[in-house]
């Protein structure tokens, strides 16, 4: 079912498109400027984690075991890829 084209829905779409997306791009490019493109690219792996947290905190969604395993896998994978740059050993 399509939403009606009212002033409120158009304003909400513009707010999401301009403000939220604009803030996201600004933050991303600021991060690139501060820490470089290599580390900044890893922020995209955390989008599902942030979505899970937002759903739980804002919408009271239940977090199940498979989601927790996914979060651990994401964090573990990012750590394993970056451990050489963070001072660990590189093989």
CSV table of N, CA and C in Angstrom, one decimal:
chain,number,residue,atom,x,y,z
A,1,UNK,N,0.8,-1.2,0.0
A,1,UNK,CA,0.0,0.0,0.0
A,1,UNK,C,0.9,1.2,0.0
A,2,UNK,N,0.7,2.1,-0.9
A,2,UNK,CA,1.5,3.3,-1.0
A,2,UNK,C,1.0,4.4,-0.1
A,3,UNK,N,1.9,5.2,0.4
A,3,UNK,CA,1.5,6.3,1.3
A,3,UNK,C,1.0,7.4,0.5
A,4,UNK,N,0.1,8.2,1.0
A,4,UNK,CA,-0.4,9.3,0.3
A,4,UNK,C,0.6,10.4,0.2
A,5,UNK,N,0.7,11.2,-0.8
A,5,UNK,CA,1.6,12.3,-1.0
A,5,UNK,C,1.1,13.5,-0.3
A,6,UNK,N,1.3,13.6,1.0
A,6,UNK,CA,0.9,14.8,1.8
A,6,UNK,C,2.2,15.6,2.1
A,7,UNK,N,1.9,16.8,2.6
A,7,UNK,CA,3.0,17.7,3.0
A,7,UNK,C,3.9,17.0,4.1
A,8,UNK,N,3.3,16.3,5.0
A,8,UNK,CA,4.1,15.6,6.0
A,8,UNK,C,5.0,14.6,5.5
A,9,UNK,N,4.5,13.7,4.6
A,9,UNK,CA,5.3,12.7,4.0
A,9,UNK,C,6.4,13.2,3.2
A,10,UNK,N,6.2,14.2,2.4
A,10,UNK,CA,7.2,14.9,1.6
A,10,UNK,C,8.3,15.5,2.5
A,11,UNK,N,7.8,16.2,3.6
A,11,UNK,CA,8.8,16.8,4.5
A,11,UNK,C,9.6,15.7,5.2
A,12,UNK,N,9.0,14.6,5.6
A,12,UNK,CA,9.7,13.5,6.2
A,12,UNK,C,10.8,12.9,5.3
A,13,UNK,N,10.4,12.7,4.0
A,13,UNK,CA,11.4,12.2,3.0
A,13,UNK,C,12.5,13.2,2.8
A,14,UNK,N,12.2,14.4,2.7
A,14,UNK,CA,13.3,15.4,2.5
A,14,UNK,C,14.2,15.5,3.7
A,15,UNK,N,13.6,15.4,4.9
A,15,UNK,CA,14.4,15.4,6.2
A,15,UNK,C,15.4,14.2,6.2
A,16,UNK,N,14.8,13.0,5.9
A,16,UNK,CA,15.6,11.8,5.8
A,16,UNK,C,16.7,11.9,4.8
A,17,UNK,N,16.3,12.4,3.6
A,17,UNK,CA,17.3,12.4,2.5
A,17,UNK,C,18.4,13.5,2.7
A,18,UNK,N,18.0,14.6,3.1
A,18,UNK,CA,19.0,15.7,3.2
A,18,UNK,C,19.7,15.7,4.6
A,19,UNK,N,19.0,15.7,5.7
A,19,UNK,CA,19.6,15.8,7.0
A,19,UNK,C,20.3,14.5,7.4
A,20,UNK,N,19.6,13.4,7.4
A,20,UNK,CA,20.3,12.2,7.8
A,20,UNK,C,21.4,11.7,6.9
A,21,UNK,N,21.1,11.7,5.6
A,21,UNK,CA,22.1,11.3,4.6
A,21,UNK,C,23.3,12.3,4.6
A,22,UNK,N,22.9,13.6,4.7
A,22,UNK,CA,24.0,14.6,4.7
A,22,UNK,C,24.9,14.5,5.9
A,23,UNK,N,24.3,14.2,7.1
A,23,UNK,CA,25.1,14.0,8.3
A,23,UNK,C,25.9,12.8,8.2
A,24,UNK,N,25.4,11.7,7.6
A,24,UNK,CA,26.2,10.5,7.4
A,24,UNK,C,27.4,10.7,6.5
A,25,UNK,N,27.2,11.4,5.4
A,25,UNK,CA,28.3,11.7,4.5
A,25,UNK,C,29.3,12.6,5.2
A,26,UNK,N,28.8,13.6,5.9
A,26,UNK,CA,29.8,14.5,6.5
A,26,UNK,C,30.6,13.8,7.6
A,27,UNK,N,30.0,12.9,8.4
A,27,UNK,CA,30.7,12.1,9.4
A,27,UNK,C,31.7,11.2,8.7
A,28,UNK,N,31.3,10.6,7.6
A,28,UNK,CA,32.2,9.6,6.9
A,28,UNK,C,33.4,10.3,6.4
A,29,UNK,N,33.2,11.5,5.7
A,29,UNK,CA,34.4,12.2,5.1
A,29,UNK,C,35.2,12.8,6.2
A,30,UNK,N,34.6,13.2,7.3
A,30,UNK,CA,35.4,13.7,8.5
A,30,UNK,C,36.3,12.6,9.0
A,31,UNK,N,35.7,11.4,9.1
A,31,UNK,CA,36.5,10.3,9.6
A,31,UNK,C,37.6,9.9,8.6
A,32,UNK,N,37.4,10.0,7.4
A,32,UNK,CA,38.5,9.8,6.4
A,32,UNK,C,39.6,10.8,6.6
A,33,UNK,N,39.2,12.0,6.8
A,33,UNK,CA,40.2,13.1,7.0
A,33,UNK,C,41.0,12.8,8.3
A,34,UNK,N,40.4,12.4,9.3
A,34,UNK,CA,41.1,12.2,10.6
A,34,UNK,C,41.9,10.9,10.7
A,35,UNK,N,41.4,9.8,10.2
A,35,UNK,CA,42.1,8.5,10.4
A,35,UNK,C,42.4,7.8,9.1
A,36,UNK,N,42.0,8.3,8.0
A,36,UNK,CA,42.4,7.7,6.7
A,36,UNK,C,41.3,6.8,6.1
A,37,UNK,N,41.4,6.6,4.9
A,37,UNK,CA,40.4,5.8,4.2
A,37,UNK,C,40.3,4.3,4.6
A,38,UNK,N,41.5,3.8,4.9
A,38,UNK,CA,41.6,2.4,5.3
A,38,UNK,C,40.7,2.1,6.5
A,39,UNK,N,40.9,2.8,7.6
A,39,UNK,CA,40.2,2.5,8.8
A,39,UNK,C,38.7,3.0,8.7
A,40,UNK,N,38.5,4.1,7.9
A,40,UNK,CA,37.1,4.6,7.7
A,40,UNK,C,36.2,3.6,7.0
A,41,UNK,N,36.8,2.8,6.1
A,41,UNK,CA,36.0,1.9,5.3
A,41,UNK,C,35.4,0.8,6.2
A,42,UNK,N,35.9,0.5,7.4
A,42,UNK,CA,35.4,-0.5,8.2
A,42,UNK,C,34.1,-0.1,8.9
A,43,UNK,N,33.8,1.2,8.9
A,43,UNK,CA,32.5,1.7,9.5
A,43,UNK,C,31.3,1.0,8.9
A,44,UNK,N,31.4,0.6,7.6
A,44,UNK,CA,30.3,0.0,6.9
A,44,UNK,C,30.0,-1.4,7.4
A,45,UNK,N,30.9,-2.0,8.0
A,45,UNK,CA,30.7,-3.4,8.5
A,45,UNK,C,29.9,-3.3,9.8
A,46,UNK,N,29.9,-2.1,10.4
A,46,UNK,CA,29.1,-1.9,11.7
A,46,UNK,C,27.7,-1.4,11.5
A,47,UNK,N,27.3,-1.2,10.3
A,47,UNK,CA,25.9,-0.7,10.1
A,47,UNK,C,24.9,-1.7,10.6
A,48,UNK,N,25.0,-3.0,10.4
A,48,UNK,CA,24.0,-3.9,11.0
A,48,UNK,C,24.0,-3.9,12.5
A,49,UNK,N,25.2,-3.7,13.1
A,49,UNK,CA,25.3,-3.6,14.6
A,49,UNK,C,24.6,-2.4,15.1
A,50,UNK,N,24.8,-1.2,14.4
A,50,UNK,CA,24.1,0.0,14.8
A,50,UNK,C,22.6,-0.2,14.6
A,51,UNK,N,22.2,-0.8,13.6
A,51,UNK,CA,20.7,-1.1,13.3
A,51,UNK,C,20.1,-1.9,14.4
A,52,UNK,N,20.9,-3.0,14.8
A,52,UNK,CA,20.4,-3.9,15.8
A,52,UNK,C,20.3,-3.1,17.2
A,53,UNK,N,21.3,-2.3,17.5
A,53,UNK,CA,21.2,-1.5,18.7
A,53,UNK,C,20.0,-0.5,18.7
A,54,UNK,N,19.9,0.2,17.6
A,54,UNK,CA,18.8,1.2,17.5
A,54,UNK,C,17.4,0.5,17.6
A,55,UNK,N,17.3,-0.7,16.9
A,55,UNK,CA,16.0,-1.4,17.0
A,55,UNK,C,15.7,-1.8,18.5
A,56,UNK,N,16.7,-2.3,19.1
A,56,UNK,CA,16.5,-2.7,20.5
A,56,UNK,C,16.3,-1.5,21.5
A,57,UNK,N,17.0,-0.4,21.3
A,57,UNK,CA,16.9,0.7,22.3
A,57,UNK,C,15.7,1.6,22.0
A,58,UNK,N,15.4,1.8,20.7
A,58,UNK,CA,14.3,2.7,20.3
A,58,UNK,C,12.9,2.0,20.1
A,59,UNK,N,13.0,0.8,19.7
A,59,UNK,CA,11.7,0.1,19.3
A,59,UNK,C,11.4,-1.1,20.2
A,60,UNK,N,12.3,-1.4,21.2
A,60,UNK,CA,12.2,-2.5,22.1
A,60,UNK,C,12.1,-3.9,21.4
A,61,UNK,N,12.8,-4.0,20.3
A,61,UNK,CA,12.9,-5.2,19.5
A,61,UNK,C,13.8,-6.2,20.3
A,62,UNK,N,13.4,-7.5,20.3
A,62,UNK,CA,14.2,-8.5,20.9
A,62,UNK,C,15.4,-8.8,20.2
A,63,UNK,N,16.5,-9.0,20.9
A,63,UNK,CA,17.8,-9.5,20.3
A,63,UNK,C,17.9,-11.0,20.6
A,64,UNK,N,18.1,-11.7,19.5
A,64,UNK,CA,18.2,-13.2,19.7
A,64,UNK,C,19.6,-13.6,19.5
A,65,UNK,N,19.9,-14.9,19.9
A,65,UNK,CA,21.2,-15.4,19.9
A,65,UNK,C,21.9,-15.3,18.5
A,66,UNK,N,21.2,-15.6,17.5
A,66,UNK,CA,21.9,-15.5,16.1
A,66,UNK,C,22.4,-14.1,15.8
A,67,UNK,N,21.6,-13.1,16.3
A,67,UNK,CA,22.1,-11.7,16.1
A,67,UNK,C,23.3,-11.4,16.9
A,68,UNK,N,23.4,-11.9,18.1
A,68,UNK,CA,24.6,-11.7,19.0
A,68,UNK,C,25.8,-12.4,18.3
A,69,UNK,N,25.6,-13.6,17.8
A,69,UNK,CA,26.6,-14.3,17.1
A,69,UNK,C,27.1,-13.5,15.9
A,70,UNK,N,26.2,-12.9,15.2
A,70,UNK,CA,26.5,-12.0,14.0
A,70,UNK,C,27.4,-10.8,14.4
A,71,UNK,N,27.0,-10.2,15.5
A,71,UNK,CA,27.7,-9.0,16.0
A,71,UNK,C,29.1,-9.4,16.4
A,72,UNK,N,29.3,-10.6,17.1
A,72,UNK,CA,30.6,-11.1,17.5
A,72,UNK,C,31.4,-11.4,16.3
A,73,UNK,N,30.8,-12.0,15.3
A,73,UNK,CA,31.5,-12.3,14.0
A,73,UNK,C,32.0,-11.0,13.3
A,74,UNK,N,31.2,-10.0,13.3
A,74,UNK,CA,31.6,-8.7,12.7
A,74,UNK,C,32.7,-8.1,13.4
A,75,UNK,N,32.6,-8.0,14.7
A,75,UNK,CA,33.7,-7.4,15.5
A,75,UNK,C,34.9,-8.2,15.4
A,76,UNK,N,34.8,-9.5,15.5
A,76,UNK,CA,36.0,-10.4,15.4
A,76,UNK,C,36.7,-10.3,14.1
A,77,UNK,N,35.9,-10.2,13.0
A,77,UNK,CA,36.5,-10.1,11.7
A,77,UNK,C,37.2,-8.8,11.5
A,78,UNK,N,36.6,-7.7,11.9
A,78,UNK,CA,37.3,-6.4,11.8
A,78,UNK,C,38.5,-6.4,12.6
A,79,UNK,N,38.5,-7.0,13.8
A,79,UNK,CA,39.7,-7.1,14.6
A,79,UNK,C,40.8,-7.9,14.0
A,80,UNK,N,40.4,-9.0,13.4
A,80,UNK,CA,41.4,-9.9,12.8
A,80,UNK,C,42.1,-9.2,11.6
A,81,UNK,N,41.3,-8.5,10.8
A,81,UNK,CA,41.9,-7.8,9.7
A,81,UNK,C,42.8,-6.7,10.1
A,82,UNK,N,42.5,-6.0,11.2
A,82,UNK,CA,43.2,-4.8,11.6
A,82,UNK,C,44.3,-5.1,12.7
A,83,UNK,N,44.4,-6.3,13.2
A,83,UNK,CA,45.3,-6.5,14.3
A,83,UNK,C,46.8,-6.2,14.0
A,84,UNK,N,47.2,-6.4,12.7
A,84,UNK,CA,48.6,-6.0,12.3
A,84,UNK,C,48.8,-4.5,12.4
A,85,UNK,N,47.8,-3.8,12.0
A,85,UNK,CA,47.9,-2.3,12.0
A,85,UNK,C,47.7,-1.8,13.4
A,86,UNK,N,47.1,-2.5,14.3
A,86,UNK,CA,46.9,-2.1,15.7
A,86,UNK,C,48.0,-2.5,16.6
A,87,UNK,N,49.1,-3.1,16.0
A,87,UNK,CA,50.2,-3.5,16.9
A,87,UNK,C,50.4,-4.9,17.1
A,88,UNK,N,49.5,-5.8,16.5
A,88,UNK,CA,49.7,-7.2,16.7
A,88,UNK,C,50.7,-7.8,15.7
A,89,UNK,N,50.7,-9.1,15.6
A,89,UNK,CA,51.6,-9.8,14.7
A,89,UNK,C,51.0,-9.9,13.3
A,90,UNK,N,51.8,-9.9,12.3
A,90,UNK,CA,51.3,-10.0,10.9
A,90,UNK,C,52.0,-11.2,10.3
A,91,UNK,N,51.3,-12.2,9.8
A,91,UNK,CA,51.9,-13.4,9.3
A,91,UNK,C,51.6,-13.5,7.8
